[in-house]
Amino acid sequence: MICPVCKKDMFVVEYKQIELDYCHSCKGVWFDAGELELLLEAGGLKEAKQTLGDVLKLPEARTSEKKRRCPICTINMKKVVIGGEKGVMIDACIRHDGLWFDGGEVADLIKIISAKATGKKETESEIMGFLKDVFGG
Amino acid sequence: MWEQIRANRVRSIILVILMGALLVLIGWIIGMVFAGNAIAGLVIALIVWGFMSLIAYFQGDSILLGVAGAKKIQPSDHPRLYNVVEEMKIASGLEKMPDVYIIDDPALNAFATGRDVNHASVAITSGLLQKLNRDELQGVIGHEISHIKNRDVLLMSMCGVLLGTIVILSFYASRVMMFGAIAGGGGNRRSSRNSNGGGGGAIIIFIIAILLMILAPIFAQLIYFAISRKREYLADASSALYTRYPEGLASALEKLAQSSIPVKSATQATAPMYIANPFRNKNVSVNDWTSTHPPIQERIRILRAMGGGAAYSNYDQAYRTIKNTNSGIISDNTAAAVGAVGLRAAVAEGPVETAAPVDDKMTRTREVNDMMYRMNDYKTIQCECGAKLKVPPSMQGGVIKCPRCGRTHQA
Amino acid sequence: MWLIWVILGIVVIIIIFLAGTYNGLVNARNVVKNAWAQIDVQLKRRYDLIPNLVETVKGYKNFERDTLEAVTKARTAAQTASTSGDIAARSAAEGELTGALSRLMVVVEKYPDLKANQNFLALQEELTSTENKISFSRQAYNDQVLQYNNKTQQFPSNIVAGMFGFNKEQAFLQATESDAEKKAPKVSF
């Protein structure tokens, strides 16, 4: 897979049987829709199919940040804010191919999740929890 | 089984002849309009058709597999898939093992190709391979193998060529005629040569010709779709018979129906080769005669209404019940030739819904992805922290830092 | 003159009919033979897989000896029966082996370590597939035998069959109905 930011090859990180695509130079992470589904199903969230739909229903974030193209379908992705009010802006593929986290965004997300530490089982917290598992240690 | 192939072949051949007649008609009109000689047009039409047929016959499968980006696999690449294909090969009584291909595409689909039983291949997308358990996979492969066994592949590719020829000829001929009509203005040069007097007659012929040029491709397409749909039902029935387990295919089709990812590399002409319509769109229920495939929900309902048997007669009965019609899809003597056939139980992996489907699905996904990585020469590094790094060839030779624990590895 | 032509015509038609039916019967018989050979290949494959399986399972301590021994014994019996040429005896012995294997696979469920062993999983896939292939080839063989037998009995091909000694073939039906398989739990081994 080609990094949508640096246009370089990414490599794959598998942890607890879930795969992420990771860019070595910009530290960006691609979370593929299929992997997301596996993660949420393993976490006992039934509505895994809706996940990306939920994220995509969030309002388009107003920003000057450059639009990124989905590494799978090459269509411009939608910028949305996850993790509540002061959350992190990520890119979501409008064709439900997956989610893109810029290099800094993963670290920011991990900070948020550490501060909040909600016990609730939710799509967003599952995603952030897993990213923390992989990149937080 | 031979009876059934023959009976269905007769019906299909009638439809093919209809298409052939359309091609002849097109050629005849082109000849009349452009050269004033019907035979010349016929010859042109037949040459184009013959040329395309030869290509389709000898190169059709490699073109199709190439366009789809399919990669051939060995038994060791994915033992389960290879075994299931072999099982269905045995159940169907095919003599030669078809080649097995995999397409790196998250869409869910599969197709069979090859000009005859000895030059056949089955291809499946990596997405579908991940999603299906063993029984479901067997149902899908059974469906594809029956396309090979029933000689559908050759029939459909030859029909595709006929359709293509008709579309191409009428497209260019009608453009040239329109252009000629506009450029020719008052019809001084061409029409005076074509019609010996009587300009009105020439105009009528011209209008009829244009109309036919527009209608012929549409008719051809409808015939093509009709043939295709019939073959799909028959392939479903054969799959149930081979596997003795209609629920496998039914459950696989259900998974296909839930997915709305279109197949990247499918085109109108290759659509009938796939197990389900590759352009499927969730919001549109493709339920009319302009579809290459019968509606997937209906196929599932028929398979589930087969009751306690897996024979053609059970499928035929279910087809009549679901479609609420008296005319079945399988001829009587066919159904009789195979007789009563019982079902078998699900495999140890468990009935489709139970037995920890999540774990199975996860294992299958890793299995299929890892195969794709191997085939693309990725290198796997096991980091001490528990993460696995899979490195593409372009990054090998350098130093890779594990993003989880920061350890460095020589890739 | 015309009478000679008529007689000649009838003779030609009879010859064509005889040749066509004869060839049809030969084809059907060959298909049956091929189908039988296919069963044979798969049964042999099963004999080959069993020692590997037994070796892999033996390594696990406290694994039930009796179950393993039953499998080994049934394999030997089946292999002996395969050389005897008696179809009925053979399908009974193969049925026993299928039953013994399915009991083994039920016992395996109690050993989670074993079920996580890659080597064992690969063997399990091979064995599952071989069992499937055995039943699919049996299925195909029985279908072919049915069609061939129909041809040898139905008019007019039965005349040709009688003239040239095409005998009825025996179906490998017993194995599907064997007691061993009926008693076995609902697992497809």
CSV table of N, CA, C and O in Angstrom, one decimal, chain A residues 30-133:
chain,number,residue,atom,x,y,z
A,30,TRP,N,-2.8,3.6,8.3
A,30,TRP,CA,-4.1,3.3,7.6
A,30,TRP,C,-4.8,2.1,8.3
A,30,TRP,O,-4.2,1.1,8.5
A,31,PHE,N,-6.0,2.4,8.7
A,31,PHE,CA,-6.8,1.3,9.3
A,31,PHE,C,-7.8,0.8,8.3
A,31,PHE,O,-8.8,1.5,8.1
A,32,ASP,N,-7.6,-0.3,7.8
A,32,ASP,CA,-8.5,-0.8,6.7
A,32,ASP,C,-9.8,-1.3,7.3
A,32,ASP,O,-10.0,-1.7,8.4
A,33,ALA,N,-10.9,-1.1,6.4
A,33,ALA,CA,-12.2,-1.3,6.9
A,33,ALA,C,-12.4,-2.8,7.3
A,33,ALA,O,-13.0,-3.0,8.3
A,34,GLY,N,-11.8,-3.7,6.6
A,34,GLY,CA,-11.9,-5.1,7.0
A,34,GLY,C,-11.3,-5.4,8.3
A,34,GLY,O,-11.9,-6.2,9.1
A,35,GLU,N,-10.2,-4.8,8.6
A,35,GLU,CA,-9.5,-5.0,9.9
A,35,GLU,C,-10.3,-4.4,11.0
A,35,GLU,O,-10.4,-4.9,12.1
A,36,LEU,N,-10.9,-3.2,10.7
A,36,LEU,CA,-11.7,-2.5,11.7
A,36,LEU,C,-12.9,-3.4,12.1
A,36,LEU,O,-13.2,-3.6,13.3
A,37,GLU,N,-13.5,-4.1,11.1
A,37,GLU,CA,-14.6,-5.0,11.3
A,37,GLU,C,-14.2,-6.1,12.2
A,37,GLU,O,-14.8,-6.5,13.2
A,38,LEU,N,-13.0,-6.7,11.9
A,38,LEU,CA,-12.5,-7.8,12.8
A,38,LEU,C,-12.2,-7.3,14.2
A,38,LEU,O,-12.6,-8.0,15.1
A,39,LEU,N,-11.6,-6.1,14.3
A,39,LEU,CA,-11.4,-5.6,15.7
A,39,LEU,C,-12.6,-5.5,16.5
A,39,LEU,O,-12.7,-5.9,17.6
A,40,LEU,N,-13.6,-4.9,15.8
A,40,LEU,CA,-14.9,-4.6,16.6
A,40,LEU,C,-15.6,-5.8,16.9
A,40,LEU,O,-16.2,-6.0,17.9
A,41,GLU,N,-15.6,-6.8,15.9
A,41,GLU,CA,-16.3,-8.1,16.2
A,41,GLU,C,-15.6,-8.8,17.3
A,41,GLU,O,-16.3,-9.4,18.2
A,42,ALA,N,-14.3,-8.8,17.3
A,42,ALA,CA,-13.6,-9.4,18.4
A,42,ALA,C,-13.8,-8.7,19.7
A,42,ALA,O,-13.9,-9.4,20.8
A,43,GLY,N,-14.1,-7.4,19.7
A,43,GLY,CA,-14.4,-6.7,20.9
A,43,GLY,C,-15.8,-6.8,21.3
A,43,GLY,O,-16.3,-6.2,22.3
A,44,GLY,N,-16.6,-7.6,20.6
A,44,GLY,CA,-18.0,-7.9,21.0
A,44,GLY,C,-18.9,-6.8,20.5
A,44,GLY,O,-20.1,-6.8,21.0
A,45,LEU,N,-18.5,-5.9,19.7
A,45,LEU,CA,-19.4,-4.9,19.1
A,45,LEU,C,-20.2,-5.5,17.9
A,45,LEU,O,-19.5,-5.9,16.9
A,46,LYS,N,-21.5,-5.6,18.1
A,46,LYS,CA,-22.2,-6.3,17.0
A,46,LYS,C,-22.3,-5.6,15.7
A,46,LYS,O,-22.2,-6.1,14.6
A,47,GLU,N,-22.5,-4.3,15.9
A,47,GLU,CA,-22.8,-3.5,14.7
A,47,GLU,C,-21.5,-3.1,13.9
A,47,GLU,O,-21.4,-1.9,13.4
A,48,ALA,N,-20.6,-4.0,13.8
A,48,ALA,CA,-19.3,-3.6,13.2
A,48,ALA,C,-19.5,-3.1,11.8
A,48,ALA,O,-18.8,-2.2,11.3
A,49,LYS,N,-20.5,-3.6,11.1
A,49,LYS,CA,-20.7,-3.1,9.7
A,49,LYS,C,-21.0,-1.6,9.6
A,49,LYS,O,-20.7,-1.0,8.6
A,50,GLN,N,-21.6,-1.1,10.7
A,50,GLN,CA,-22.0,0.3,10.7
A,50,GLN,C,-20.9,1.3,11.0
A,50,GLN,O,-20.9,2.5,10.7
A,51,THR,N,-19.8,0.7,11.6
A,51,THR,CA,-18.7,1.5,12.1
A,51,THR,C,-18.3,2.7,11.2
A,51,THR,O,-18.4,3.9,11.6
A,52,LEU,N,-17.9,2.4,10.0
A,52,LEU,CA,-17.4,3.4,9.1
A,52,LEU,C,-18.5,4.4,8.8
A,52,LEU,O,-18.3,5.6,8.6
A,53,GLY,N,-19.7,3.8,8.6
A,53,GLY,CA,-20.9,4.6,8.4
A,53,GLY,C,-21.1,5.7,9.5
A,53,GLY,O,-21.3,6.8,9.2
A,54,ASP,N,-20.9,5.2,10.8
A,54,ASP,CA,-21.0,6.1,11.9
A,54,ASP,C,-20.0,7.2,11.8
A,54,ASP,O,-20.3,8.4,12.0
A,55,VAL,N,-18.8,6.8,11.5
A,55,VAL,CA,-17.7,7.8,11.5
A,55,VAL,C,-18.0,8.8,10.3
A,55,VAL,O,-17.8,10.0,10.5
A,56,LEU,N,-18.5,8.3,9.3
A,56,LEU,CA,-18.8,9.1,8.1
A,56,LEU,C,-19.9,10.1,8.3
A,56,LEU,O,-20.1,11.1,7.6
A,57,LYS,N,-20.8,9.7,9.2
A,57,LYS,CA,-22.0,10.6,9.5
A,57,LYS,C,-21.6,11.8,10.2
A,57,LYS,O,-22.3,12.8,10.3
A,58,LEU,N,-20.4,11.8,10.9
A,58,LEU,CA,-19.9,13.0,11.6
A,58,LEU,C,-19.8,14.1,10.6
A,58,LEU,O,-19.5,13.9,9.4
A,59,PRO,N,-20.0,15.4,11.0
A,59,PRO,CA,-19.9,16.5,10.1
A,59,PRO,C,-18.5,16.7,9.5
A,59,PRO,O,-17.5,16.4,10.2
A,60,GLU,N,-18.5,17.2,8.3
A,60,GLU,CA,-17.2,17.5,7.7
A,60,GLU,C,-16.5,18.6,8.5
A,60,GLU,O,-17.0,19.6,8.8
A,61,ALA,N,-15.2,18.3,8.9
A,61,ALA,CA,-14.5,19.3,9.7
A,61,ALA,C,-14.0,20.4,8.8
A,61,ALA,O,-13.6,20.2,7.7
A,62,ARG,N,-14.2,21.6,9.4
A,62,ARG,CA,-13.7,22.8,8.6
A,62,ARG,C,-12.2,23.0,8.9
A,62,ARG,O,-11.8,23.1,10.0
A,63,THR,N,-11.4,22.9,7.9
A,63,THR,CA,-9.9,23.0,8.1
A,63,THR,C,-9.2,23.4,6.8
A,63,THR,O,-9.8,23.3,5.7
A,64,SER,N,-8.0,23.8,7.0
A,64,SER,CA,-7.2,24.2,5.8
A,64,SER,C,-6.3,23.1,5.5
A,64,SER,O,-5.5,23.1,4.5
A,65,GLU,N,-6.3,22.0,6.3
A,65,GLU,CA,-5.5,20.9,6.0
A,65,GLU,C,-5.8,20.3,4.6
A,65,GLU,O,-6.9,20.2,4.2
A,66,LYS,N,-4.7,19.9,4.0
A,66,LYS,CA,-4.9,19.4,2.6
A,66,LYS,C,-5.7,18.1,2.6
A,66,LYS,O,-5.6,17.2,3.4
A,67,LYS,N,-6.6,18.0,1.6
A,67,LYS,CA,-7.4,16.8,1.4
A,67,LYS,C,-6.4,15.6,1.1
A,67,LYS,O,-5.5,15.8,0.3
A,68,ARG,N,-6.7,14.4,1.6
A,68,ARG,CA,-5.9,13.3,1.3
A,68,ARG,C,-6.8,12.3,0.5
A,68,ARG,O,-8.0,12.2,0.6
A,69,ARG,N,-6.0,11.6,-0.4
A,69,ARG,CA,-6.7,10.6,-1.2
A,69,ARG,C,-6.7,9.3,-0.6
A,69,ARG,O,-5.6,8.9,0.0
A,70,CYS,N,-7.8,8.5,-0.6
A,70,CYS,CA,-7.8,7.2,-0.1
A,70,CYS,C,-6.8,6.3,-0.8
A,70,CYS,O,-6.8,6.3,-2.0
A,71,PRO,N,-5.9,5.6,-0.1
A,71,PRO,CA,-4.9,4.8,-0.7
A,71,PRO,C,-5.5,3.6,-1.5
A,71,PRO,O,-4.8,3.0,-2.3
A,72,ILE,N,-6.8,3.3,-1.3
A,72,ILE,CA,-7.4,2.2,-2.0
A,72,ILE,C,-8.1,2.7,-3.3
A,72,ILE,O,-7.9,2.2,-4.4
A,73,CYS,N,-9.1,3.6,-3.1
A,73,CYS,CA,-9.9,4.0,-4.2
A,73,CYS,C,-9.5,5.3,-4.8
A,73,CYS,O,-10.0,5.8,-5.8
A,74,THR,N,-8.5,6.0,-4.2
A,74,THR,CA,-7.9,7.3,-4.7
A,74,THR,C,-8.9,8.4,-4.7
A,74,THR,O,-8.7,9.4,-5.4
A,75,ILE,N,-10.1,8.2,-4.1
A,75,ILE,CA,-11.0,9.3,-4.0
A,75,ILE,C,-10.7,10.2,-2.8
A,75,ILE,O,-10.2,9.6,-1.8
A,76,ASN,N,-10.9,11.5,-2.9
A,76,ASN,CA,-10.6,12.4,-1.7
A,76,ASN,C,-11.4,11.9,-0.5
A,76,ASN,O,-12.6,11.6,-0.6
A,77,MET,N,-10.7,11.9,0.7
A,77,MET,CA,-11.3,11.4,1.9
A,77,MET,C,-12.0,12.6,2.6
A,77,MET,O,-11.7,13.7,2.4
A,78,LYS,N,-12.9,12.2,3.6
A,78,LYS,CA,-13.6,13.2,4.3
A,78,LYS,C,-12.9,13.4,5.6
A,78,LYS,O,-12.5,12.5,6.3
A,79,LYS,N,-12.7,14.7,6.0
A,79,LYS,CA,-12.1,15.0,7.3
A,79,LYS,C,-13.2,15.0,8.4
A,79,LYS,O,-14.2,15.8,8.3
A,80,VAL,N,-13.0,14.2,9.4
A,80,VAL,CA,-13.9,14.2,10.5
A,80,VAL,C,-13.2,14.3,11.9
A,80,VAL,O,-12.0,13.9,11.9
A,81,VAL,N,-13.8,14.7,12.9
A,81,VAL,CA,-13.2,14.8,14.2
A,81,VAL,C,-13.8,13.7,15.1
A,81,VAL,O,-15.0,13.6,15.2
A,82,ILE,N,-12.9,12.8,15.6
A,82,ILE,CA,-13.4,11.8,16.5
A,82,ILE,C,-12.8,12.0,17.9
A,82,ILE,O,-11.8,12.8,18.0
A,83,GLY,N,-13.4,11.4,18.9
A,83,GLY,CA,-12.9,11.5,20.2
A,83,GLY,C,-13.5,12.7,20.9
A,83,GLY,O,-12.8,13.3,21.8
A,84,GLY,N,-14.7,13.1,20.6
A,84,GLY,CA,-15.4,14.2,21.3
A,84,GLY,C,-15.0,15.6,20.8
A,84,GLY,O,-14.4,15.7,19.7
A,85,GLU,N,-15.4,16.6,21.6
A,85,GLU,CA,-15.2,18.0,21.2
A,85,GLU,C,-13.8,18.3,20.8
A,85,GLU,O,-13.5,18.8,19.7
A,86,LYS,N,-12.9,18.1,21.7
A,86,LYS,CA,-11.5,18.4,21.4
A,86,LYS,C,-10.7,17.2,20.9
A,86,LYS,O,-9.6,16.9,21.3
A,87,GLY,N,-11.4,16.6,20.0
A,87,GLY,CA,-10.8,15.3,19.5
A,87,GLY,C,-9.7,15.6,18.5
A,87,GLY,O,-9.1,16.6,18.4
A,88,VAL,N,-9.6,14.5,17.7
A,88,VAL,CA,-8.5,14.5,16.7
A,88,VAL,C,-9.2,14.4,15.3
A,88,VAL,O,-10.1,13.7,15.1
A,89,MET,N,-8.6,15.2,14.4
A,89,MET,CA,-9.2,15.2,13.0
A,89,MET,C,-8.5,14.0,12.2
A,89,MET,O,-7.3,14.0,12.1
A,90,ILE,N,-9.4,13.2,11.7
A,90,ILE,CA,-8.8,12.1,10.9
A,90,ILE,C,-9.4,12.1,9.5
A,90,ILE,O,-10.4,12.9,9.2
A,91,ASP,N,-9.0,11.2,8.6
A,91,ASP,CA,-9.5,11.2,7.3
A,91,ASP,C,-10.3,9.8,7.1
A,91,ASP,O,-9.7,8.8,7.5
A,92,ALA,N,-11.5,9.9,6.6
A,92,ALA,CA,-12.3,8.7,6.4
A,92,ALA,C,-12.6,8.6,4.9
A,92,ALA,O,-13.0,9.5,4.3
A,93,CYS,N,-12.5,7.3,4.4
A,93,CYS,CA,-12.8,7.1,3.0
A,93,CYS,C,-14.3,7.1,2.8
A,93,CYS,O,-15.0,6.4,3.5
A,94,ILE,N,-14.8,7.9,1.8
A,94,ILE,CA,-16.2,8.0,1.7
A,94,ILE,C,-16.8,6.7,1.0
A,94,ILE,O,-18.0,6.4,1.1
A,95,ARG,N,-15.9,5.9,0.5
A,95,ARG,CA,-16.4,4.6,0.0
A,95,ARG,C,-16.2,3.4,1.0
A,95,ARG,O,-16.2,2.3,0.6
A,96,HIS,N,-16.0,3.8,2.2
A,96,HIS,CA,-15.9,2.8,3.3
A,96,HIS,C,-14.7,1.9,3.2
A,96,HIS,O,-14.8,0.7,3.5
A,97,ASP,N,-13.6,2.4,2.6
A,97,ASP,CA,-12.4,1.6,2.5
A,97,ASP,C,-11.6,1.5,3.8
A,97,ASP,O,-10.9,0.6,4.1
A,98,GLY,N,-11.7,2.6,4.6
A,98,GLY,CA,-10.9,2.6,5.8
A,98,GLY,C,-10.7,4.0,6.3
A,98,GLY,O,-11.3,5.0,5.9
A,99,LEU,N,-9.8,4.1,7.4
A,99,LEU,CA,-9.5,5.4,8.1
A,99,LEU,C,-8.0,5.7,8.0
A,99,LEU,O,-7.2,4.8,8.1
A,100,TRP,N,-7.7,7.0,7.9
A,100,TRP,CA,-6.3,7.4,7.8
A,100,TRP,C,-6.0,8.3,9.0
A,100,TRP,O,-6.7,9.2,9.3
A,101,PHE,N,-4.9,8.0,9.7
A,101,PHE,CA,-4.5,8.8,10.9
A,101,PHE,C,-3.1,9.3,10.5
A,101,PHE,O,-2.2,8.6,10.3
A,102,ASP,N,-3.0,10.7,10.5
A,102,ASP,CA,-1.7,11.3,10.2
A,102,ASP,C,-0.7,10.9,11.4
A,102,ASP,O,-1.2,10.6,12.5
A,103,GLY,N,0.6,11.1,11.2
A,103,GLY,CA,1.6,10.7,12.1
A,103,GLY,C,1.3,11.2,13.5
A,103,GLY,O,1.2,10.5,14.5
A,104,GLY,N,1.0,12.5,13.7
A,104,GLY,CA,0.8,13.1,15.0
A,104,GLY,C,-0.5,12.7,15.6
A,104,GLY,O,-0.7,12.6,16.8
A,105,GLU,N,-1.5,12.4,14.7
A,105,GLU,CA,-2.9,12.1,15.2
A,105,GLU,C,-3.0,10.9,16.1
A,105,GLU,O,-3.7,10.9,17.1
A,106,VAL,N,-2.2,9.9,15.8
A,106,VAL,CA,-2.2,8.7,16.6
A,106,VAL,C,-1.8,9.0,18.0
A,106,VAL,O,-2.5,8.7,19.0
A,107,ALA,N,-0.7,9.8,18.2
A,107,ALA,CA,-0.2,10.2,19.5
A,107,ALA,C,-1.2,11.0,20.2
A,107,ALA,O,-1.5,10.8,21.4
A,108,ASP,N,-1.8,11.9,19.5
A,108,ASP,CA,-2.9,12.8,20.1
A,108,ASP,C,-4.0,11.9,20.6
A,108,ASP,O,-4.5,12.1,21.8
A,109,LEU,N,-4.5,11.0,19.8
A,109,LEU,CA,-5.6,10.1,20.2
A,109,LEU,C,-5.2,9.4,21.4
A,109,LEU,O,-6.1,9.2,22.3
A,110,ILE,N,-4.0,8.9,21.5
A,110,ILE,CA,-3.6,8.1,22.7
A,110,ILE,C,-3.7,8.9,23.9
A,110,ILE,O,-4.1,8.5,25.0
A,111,LYS,N,-3.3,10.2,23.8
A,111,LYS,CA,-3.4,11.1,24.9
A,111,LYS,C,-4.8,11.2,25.4
A,111,LYS,O,-5.2,11.1,26.6
A,112,ILE,N,-5.7,11.4,24.4
A,112,ILE,CA,-7.1,11.6,24.7
A,112,ILE,C,-7.7,10.4,25.5
A,112,ILE,O,-8.3,10.5,26.5
A,113,ILE,N,-7.4,9.2,24.9
A,113,ILE,CA,-7.9,8.0,25.5
A,113,ILE,C,-7.4,7.8,26.9
A,113,ILE,O,-8.1,7.4,27.8
A,114,SER,N,-6.1,8.2,27.1
A,114,SER,CA,-5.6,8.0,28.5
A,114,SER,C,-6.3,8.9,29.5
A,114,SER,O,-6.6,8.5,30.6
A,115,ALA,N,-6.6,10.1,29.0
A,115,ALA,CA,-7.2,11.1,29.9
A,115,ALA,C,-8.6,10.7,30.2
A,115,ALA,O,-9.1,10.7,31.4
A,116,LYS,N,-9.3,10.2,29.2
A,116,LYS,CA,-10.7,9.8,29.4
A,116,LYS,C,-10.9,8.5,30.1
A,116,LYS,O,-11.6,8.4,31.1
A,117,ALA,N,-10.3,7.5,29.5
A,117,ALA,CA,-10.4,6.1,30.0
A,117,ALA,C,-11.9,5.7,30.3
A,117,ALA,O,-12.2,5.3,31.4
A,118,THR,N,-12.7,5.8,29.3
A,118,THR,CA,-14.1,5.5,29.5
A,118,THR,C,-14.2,4.0,29.5
A,118,THR,O,-13.5,3.3,28.8
A,119,GLY,N,-15.1,3.5,30.3
A,119,GLY,CA,-15.3,2.0,30.3
A,119,GLY,C,-16.3,1.5,29.3
A,119,GLY,O,-16.5,0.4,29.0
A,120,LYS,N,-17.0,2.5,28.6
A,120,LYS,CA,-18.0,2.2,27.7
A,120,LYS,C,-17.5,1.5,26.4
A,120,LYS,O,-16.4,1.9,25.9
A,121,LYS,N,-18.2,0.5,25.9
A,121,LYS,CA,-17.8,-0.1,24.7
A,121,LYS,C,-18.3,0.6,23.5
A,121,LYS,O,-19.5,0.6,23.2
A,122,GLU,N,-17.5,1.3,22.8
A,122,GLU,CA,-18.0,2.1,21.7
A,122,GLU,C,-17.0,1.9,20.6
A,122,GLU,O,-15.8,1.6,20.7
A,123,THR,N,-17.5,2.2,19.4
A,123,THR,CA,-16.7,2.1,18.2
A,123,THR,C,-15.4,2.9,18.4
A,123,THR,O,-14.3,2.4,18.2
A,124,GLU,N,-15.6,4.2,18.7
A,124,GLU,CA,-14.4,5.1,18.7
A,124,GLU,C,-13.4,4.6,19.8
A,124,GLU,O,-12.2,4.6,19.5
A,125,SER,N,-13.9,4.3,21.0
A,125,SER,CA,-13.0,3.9,22.0
A,125,SER,C,-12.3,2.6,21.7
A,125,SER,O,-11.1,2.4,22.1
A,126,GLU,N,-13.0,1.7,21.0
A,126,GLU,CA,-12.3,0.5,20.6
A,126,GLU,C,-11.1,0.8,19.7
A,126,GLU,O,-10.0,0.2,19.8
A,127,ILE,N,-11.4,1.6,18.7
A,127,ILE,CA,-10.4,2.0,17.7
A,127,ILE,C,-9.2,2.6,18.4
A,127,ILE,O,-8.0,2.2,18.3
A,128,MET,N,-9.5,3.6,19.3
A,128,MET,CA,-8.4,4.3,19.9
A,128,MET,C,-7.7,3.4,20.9
A,128,MET,O,-6.4,3.5,21.0
A,129,GLY,N,-8.4,2.5,21.6
A,129,GLY,CA,-7.8,1.6,22.5
A,129,GLY,C,-6.8,0.7,21.8
A,129,GLY,O,-5.7,0.5,22.3
A,130,PHE,N,-7.2,0.2,20.6
A,130,PHE,CA,-6.3,-0.6,19.9
A,130,PHE,C,-5.0,0.1,19.4
A,130,PHE,O,-3.9,-0.4,19.5
A,131,LEU,N,-5.2,1.3,18.9
A,131,LEU,CA,-4.1,2.1,18.5
A,131,LEU,C,-3.1,2.4,19.6
A,131,LEU,O,-1.9,2.4,19.5
A,132,LYS,N,-3.7,2.6,20.8
A,132,LYS,CA,-2.9,2.8,22.0
A,132,LYS,C,-2.1,1.5,22.3
A,132,LYS,O,-0.9,1.6,22.6
A,133,ASP,N,-2.8,0.4,22.2
A,133,ASP,CA,-2.1,-0.9,22.4
A,133,ASP,C,-0.9,-1.0,21.5
A,133,ASP,O,0.2,-1.5,21.9
